[in-house]
PDB file of C-alpha atoms and ligand atoms in Angstrom:
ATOM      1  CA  UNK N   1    -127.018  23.412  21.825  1.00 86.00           C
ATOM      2  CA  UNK N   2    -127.901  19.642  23.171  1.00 90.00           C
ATOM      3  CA  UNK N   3    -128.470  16.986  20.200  1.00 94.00           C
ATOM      4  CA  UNK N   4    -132.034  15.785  21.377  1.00 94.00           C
ATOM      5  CA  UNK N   5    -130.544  12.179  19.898  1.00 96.00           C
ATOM      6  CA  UNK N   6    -127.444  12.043  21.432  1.00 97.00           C
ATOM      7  CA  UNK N   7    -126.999  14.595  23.890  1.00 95.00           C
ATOM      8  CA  UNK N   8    -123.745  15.524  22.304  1.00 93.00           C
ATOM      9  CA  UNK N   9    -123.246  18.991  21.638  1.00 92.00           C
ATOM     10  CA  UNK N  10    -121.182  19.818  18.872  1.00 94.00           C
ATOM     11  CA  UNK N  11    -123.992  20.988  16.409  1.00 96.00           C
ATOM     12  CA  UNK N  12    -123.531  23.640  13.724  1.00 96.00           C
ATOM     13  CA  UNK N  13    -125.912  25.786  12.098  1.00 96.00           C
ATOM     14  CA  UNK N  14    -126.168  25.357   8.341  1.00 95.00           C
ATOM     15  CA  UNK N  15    -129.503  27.766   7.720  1.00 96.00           C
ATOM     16  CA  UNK N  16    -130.443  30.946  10.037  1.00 95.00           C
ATOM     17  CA  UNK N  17    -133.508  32.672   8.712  1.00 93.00           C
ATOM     18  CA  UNK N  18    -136.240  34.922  10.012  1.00 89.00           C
ATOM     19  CA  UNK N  19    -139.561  33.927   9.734  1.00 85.00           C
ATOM     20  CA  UNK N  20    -142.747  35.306  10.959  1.00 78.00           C
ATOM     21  CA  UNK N  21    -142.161  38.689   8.941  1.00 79.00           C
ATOM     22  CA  UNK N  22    -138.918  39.207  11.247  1.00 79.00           C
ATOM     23  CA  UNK N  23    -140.495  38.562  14.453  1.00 78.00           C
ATOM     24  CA  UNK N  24    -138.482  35.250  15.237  1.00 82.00           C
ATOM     25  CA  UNK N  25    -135.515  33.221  14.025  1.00 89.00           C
ATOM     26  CA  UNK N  26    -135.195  29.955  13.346  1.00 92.00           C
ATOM     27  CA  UNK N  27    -131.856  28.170  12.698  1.00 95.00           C
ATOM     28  CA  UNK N  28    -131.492  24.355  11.270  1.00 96.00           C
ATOM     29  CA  UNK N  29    -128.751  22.170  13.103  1.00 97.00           C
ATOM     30  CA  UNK N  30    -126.895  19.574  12.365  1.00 97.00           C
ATOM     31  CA  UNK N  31    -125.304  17.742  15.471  1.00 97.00           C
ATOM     32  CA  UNK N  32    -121.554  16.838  14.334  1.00 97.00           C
ATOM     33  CA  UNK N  33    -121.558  13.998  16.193  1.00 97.00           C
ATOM     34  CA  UNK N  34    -124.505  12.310  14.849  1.00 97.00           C
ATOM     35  CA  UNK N  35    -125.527  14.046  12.083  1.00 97.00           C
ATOM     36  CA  UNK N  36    -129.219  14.269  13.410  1.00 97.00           C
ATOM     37  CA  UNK N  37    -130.547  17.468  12.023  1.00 97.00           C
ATOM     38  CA  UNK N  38    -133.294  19.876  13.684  1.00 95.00           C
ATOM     39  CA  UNK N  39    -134.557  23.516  13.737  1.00 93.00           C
ATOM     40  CA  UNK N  40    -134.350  26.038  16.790  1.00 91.00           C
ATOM     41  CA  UNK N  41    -136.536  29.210  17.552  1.00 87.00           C
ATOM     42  CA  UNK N  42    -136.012  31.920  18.982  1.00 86.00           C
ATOM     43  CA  UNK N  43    -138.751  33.486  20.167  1.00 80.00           C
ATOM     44  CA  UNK N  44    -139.488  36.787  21.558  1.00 78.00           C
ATOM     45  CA  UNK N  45    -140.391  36.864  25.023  1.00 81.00           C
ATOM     46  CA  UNK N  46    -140.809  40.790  26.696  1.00 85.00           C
ATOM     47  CA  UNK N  47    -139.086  41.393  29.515  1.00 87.00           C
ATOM     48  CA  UNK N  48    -140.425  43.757  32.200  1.00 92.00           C
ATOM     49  CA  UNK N  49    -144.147  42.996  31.113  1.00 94.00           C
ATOM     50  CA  UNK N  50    -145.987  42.453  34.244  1.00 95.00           C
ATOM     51  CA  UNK N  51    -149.392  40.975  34.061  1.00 94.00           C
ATOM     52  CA  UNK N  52    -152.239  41.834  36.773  1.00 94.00           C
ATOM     53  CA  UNK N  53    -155.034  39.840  37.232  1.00 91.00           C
ATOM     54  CA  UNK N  54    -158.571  40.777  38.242  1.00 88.00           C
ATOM     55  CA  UNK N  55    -158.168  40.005  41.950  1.00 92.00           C
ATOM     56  CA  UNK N  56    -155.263  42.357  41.453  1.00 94.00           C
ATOM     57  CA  UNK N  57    -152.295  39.960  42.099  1.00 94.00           C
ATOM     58  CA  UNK N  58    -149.170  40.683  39.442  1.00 95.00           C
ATOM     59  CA  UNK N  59    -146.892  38.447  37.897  1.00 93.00           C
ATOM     60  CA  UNK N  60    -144.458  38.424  35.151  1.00 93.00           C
ATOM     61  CA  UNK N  61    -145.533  37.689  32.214  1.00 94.00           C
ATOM     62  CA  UNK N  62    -144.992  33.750  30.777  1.00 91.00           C
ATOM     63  CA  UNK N  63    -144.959  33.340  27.682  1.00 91.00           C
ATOM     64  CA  UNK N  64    -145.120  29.494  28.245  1.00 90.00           C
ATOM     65  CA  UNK N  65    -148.130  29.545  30.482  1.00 90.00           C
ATOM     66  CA  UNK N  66    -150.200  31.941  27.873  1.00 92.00           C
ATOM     67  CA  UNK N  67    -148.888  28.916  24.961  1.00 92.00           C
ATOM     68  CA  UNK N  68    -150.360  26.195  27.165  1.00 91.00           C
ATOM     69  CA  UNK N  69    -153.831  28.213  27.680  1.00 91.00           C
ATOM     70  CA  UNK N  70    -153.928  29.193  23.395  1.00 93.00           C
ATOM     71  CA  UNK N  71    -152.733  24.911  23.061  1.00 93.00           C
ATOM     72  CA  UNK N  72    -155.723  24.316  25.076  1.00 91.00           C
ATOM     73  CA  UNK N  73    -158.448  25.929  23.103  1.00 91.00           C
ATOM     74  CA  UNK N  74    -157.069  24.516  19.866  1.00 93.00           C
ATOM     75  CA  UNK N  75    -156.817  20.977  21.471  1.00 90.00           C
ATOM     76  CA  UNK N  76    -157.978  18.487  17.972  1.00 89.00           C
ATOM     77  CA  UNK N  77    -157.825  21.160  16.185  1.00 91.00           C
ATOM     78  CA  UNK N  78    -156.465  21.282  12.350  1.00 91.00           C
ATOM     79  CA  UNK N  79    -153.558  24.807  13.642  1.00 92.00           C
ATOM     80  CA  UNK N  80    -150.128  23.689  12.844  1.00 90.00           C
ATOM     81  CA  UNK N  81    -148.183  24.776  15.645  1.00 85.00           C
ATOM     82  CA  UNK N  82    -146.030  27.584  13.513  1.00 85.00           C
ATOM     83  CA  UNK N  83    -149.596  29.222  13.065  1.00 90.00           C
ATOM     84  CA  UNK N  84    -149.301  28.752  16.963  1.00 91.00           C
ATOM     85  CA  UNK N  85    -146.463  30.400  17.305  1.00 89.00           C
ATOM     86  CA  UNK N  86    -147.116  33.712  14.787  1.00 88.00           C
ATOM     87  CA  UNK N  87    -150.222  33.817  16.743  1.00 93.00           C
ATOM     88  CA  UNK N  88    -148.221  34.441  20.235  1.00 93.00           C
ATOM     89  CA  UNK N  89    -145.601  36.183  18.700  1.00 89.00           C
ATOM     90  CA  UNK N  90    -147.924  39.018  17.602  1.00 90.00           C
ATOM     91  CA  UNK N  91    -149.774  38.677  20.784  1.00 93.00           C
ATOM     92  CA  UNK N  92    -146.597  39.634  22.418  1.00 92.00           C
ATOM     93  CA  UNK N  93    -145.435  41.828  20.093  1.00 88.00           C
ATOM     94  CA  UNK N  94    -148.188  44.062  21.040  1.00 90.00           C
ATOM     95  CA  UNK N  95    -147.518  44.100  25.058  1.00 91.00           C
ATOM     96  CA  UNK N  96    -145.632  47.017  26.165  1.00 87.00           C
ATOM     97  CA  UNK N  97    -142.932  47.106  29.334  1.00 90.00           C
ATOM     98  CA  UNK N  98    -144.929  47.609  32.401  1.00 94.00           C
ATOM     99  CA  UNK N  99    -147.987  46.441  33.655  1.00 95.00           C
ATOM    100  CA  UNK N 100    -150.654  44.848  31.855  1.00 94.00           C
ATOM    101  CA  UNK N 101    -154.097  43.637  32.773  1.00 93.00           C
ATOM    102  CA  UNK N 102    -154.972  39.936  32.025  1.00 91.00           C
ATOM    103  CA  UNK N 103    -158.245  41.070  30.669  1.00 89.00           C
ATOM    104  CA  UNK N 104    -155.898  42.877  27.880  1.00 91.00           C
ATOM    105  CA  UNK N 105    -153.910  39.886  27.129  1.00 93.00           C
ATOM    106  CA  UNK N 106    -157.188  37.513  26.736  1.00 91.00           C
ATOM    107  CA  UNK N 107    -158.955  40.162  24.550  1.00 90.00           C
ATOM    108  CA  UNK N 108    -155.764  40.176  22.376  1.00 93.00           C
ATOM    109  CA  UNK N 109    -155.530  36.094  22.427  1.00 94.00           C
ATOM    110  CA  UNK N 110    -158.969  36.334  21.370  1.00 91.00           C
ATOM    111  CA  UNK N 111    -158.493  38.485  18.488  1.00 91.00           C
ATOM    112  CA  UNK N 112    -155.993  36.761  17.032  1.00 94.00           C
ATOM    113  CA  UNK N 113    -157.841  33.207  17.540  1.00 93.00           C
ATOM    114  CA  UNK N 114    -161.103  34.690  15.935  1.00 91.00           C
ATOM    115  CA  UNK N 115    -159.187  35.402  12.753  1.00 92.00           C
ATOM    116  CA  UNK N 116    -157.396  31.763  13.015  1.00 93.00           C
ATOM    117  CA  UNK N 117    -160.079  29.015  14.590  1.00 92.00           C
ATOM    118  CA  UNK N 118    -163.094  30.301  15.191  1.00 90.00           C
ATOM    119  CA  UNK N 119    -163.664  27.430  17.194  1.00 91.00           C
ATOM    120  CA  UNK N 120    -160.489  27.617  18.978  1.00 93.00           C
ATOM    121  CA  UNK N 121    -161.962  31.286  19.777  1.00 91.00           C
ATOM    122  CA  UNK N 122    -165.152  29.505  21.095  1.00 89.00           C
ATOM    123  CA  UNK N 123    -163.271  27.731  23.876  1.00 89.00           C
ATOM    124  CA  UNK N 124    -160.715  29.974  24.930  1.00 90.00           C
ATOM    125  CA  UNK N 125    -163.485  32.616  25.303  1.00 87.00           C
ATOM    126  CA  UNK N 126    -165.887  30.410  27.502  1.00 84.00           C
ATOM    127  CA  UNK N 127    -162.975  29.705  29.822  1.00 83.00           C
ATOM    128  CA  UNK N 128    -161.455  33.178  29.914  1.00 80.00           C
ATOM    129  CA  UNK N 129    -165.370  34.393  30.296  1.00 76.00           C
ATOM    130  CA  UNK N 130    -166.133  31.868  32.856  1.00 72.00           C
ATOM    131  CA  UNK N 131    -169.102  30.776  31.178  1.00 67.00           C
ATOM    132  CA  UNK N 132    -171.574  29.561  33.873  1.00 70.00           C
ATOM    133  CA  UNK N 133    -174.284  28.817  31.966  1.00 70.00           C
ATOM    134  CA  UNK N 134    -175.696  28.086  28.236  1.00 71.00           C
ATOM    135  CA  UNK N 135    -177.280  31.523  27.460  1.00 74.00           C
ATOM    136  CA  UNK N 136    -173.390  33.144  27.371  1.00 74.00           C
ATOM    137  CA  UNK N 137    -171.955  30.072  25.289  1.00 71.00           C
ATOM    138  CA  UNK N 138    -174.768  30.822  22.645  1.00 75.00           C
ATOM    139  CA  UNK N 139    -174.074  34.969  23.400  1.00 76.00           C
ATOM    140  CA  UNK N 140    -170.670  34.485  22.133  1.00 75.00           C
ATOM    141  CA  UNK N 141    -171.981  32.217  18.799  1.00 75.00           C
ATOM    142  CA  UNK N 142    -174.589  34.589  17.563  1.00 79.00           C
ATOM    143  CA  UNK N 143    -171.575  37.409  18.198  1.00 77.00           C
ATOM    144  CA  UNK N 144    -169.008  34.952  15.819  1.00 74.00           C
ATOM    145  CA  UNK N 145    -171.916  34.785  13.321  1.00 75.00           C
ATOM    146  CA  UNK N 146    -172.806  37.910  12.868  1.00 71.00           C
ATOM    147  CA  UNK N 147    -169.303  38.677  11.814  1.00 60.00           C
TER     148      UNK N 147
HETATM  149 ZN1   ZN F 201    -126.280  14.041  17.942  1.00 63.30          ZN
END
């Protein structure tokens, strides 16, 4: 593992634990050469998963591309980026080998955001929707309050 200080990388691990109820491991480092100590995760990412979109194009599933699309909706918002993480780790803990439609993975994202930010939920929801006017943004409030 590269030292992010000094790009050496003789680091050893002094602390491996799982966290997320098992679903990912993180390890704490300490770089031998100089001493600068940080954490690693390892998270899961499914292989064979195989996302299809509406217009019926496929692609693998990317873990990193679904993180940058949750990041978005919780832009400003008060989610420490573990809670982040959890979030996508049970998201992808619940997609199976094979192919999966992108409507599935949104209504999944979704779920998981309503219980975390419900404003986070707001956003991700109007651009997964495609929200085109103001009657569906207040459609999707009056759903979140009657909750
Ligand atoms: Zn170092």
């Amino acid at each position: 593992m590269k030292c992010p200080r000094c790009s050496g990388d003789d680091d050893r691990v002094s602390d491996t634990r799982e966290v997320n109820g098992g679903l990912a491991i993180r390890r704490r480092r300490v770089c031998n050469r100089c001493g600068f100590r940080f954490s690693t995760y390892e998270e899961i990412n499914p292989d064979g998963v195989v996302v299809v979109k509406r217009d019926g194009t496929r692609q693998p599933f990317d873990r990193k591309k679904l993180e940058q699309a949750v990041k978005r909706a919780c832009g400003k918002r008060p989610i420490p980026s573990e809670r982040l993480r959890e979030l996508l780790d049970r998201v992808v803990g619940e997609l199976k080998q094979g192919e999966v439609a992108s409507d599935k993975v949104a209504e999944l994202i979704m779920k998981e955001l309503y219980k975390t930010d419900v404003v986070a939920y707001i956003r991700f929801a109007s651009v997964y929707r495609k929200f085109t006017d103001v009657e569906q943004f207040l459609a999707v409030i009056s759903e979140v309050s009657e909750k």
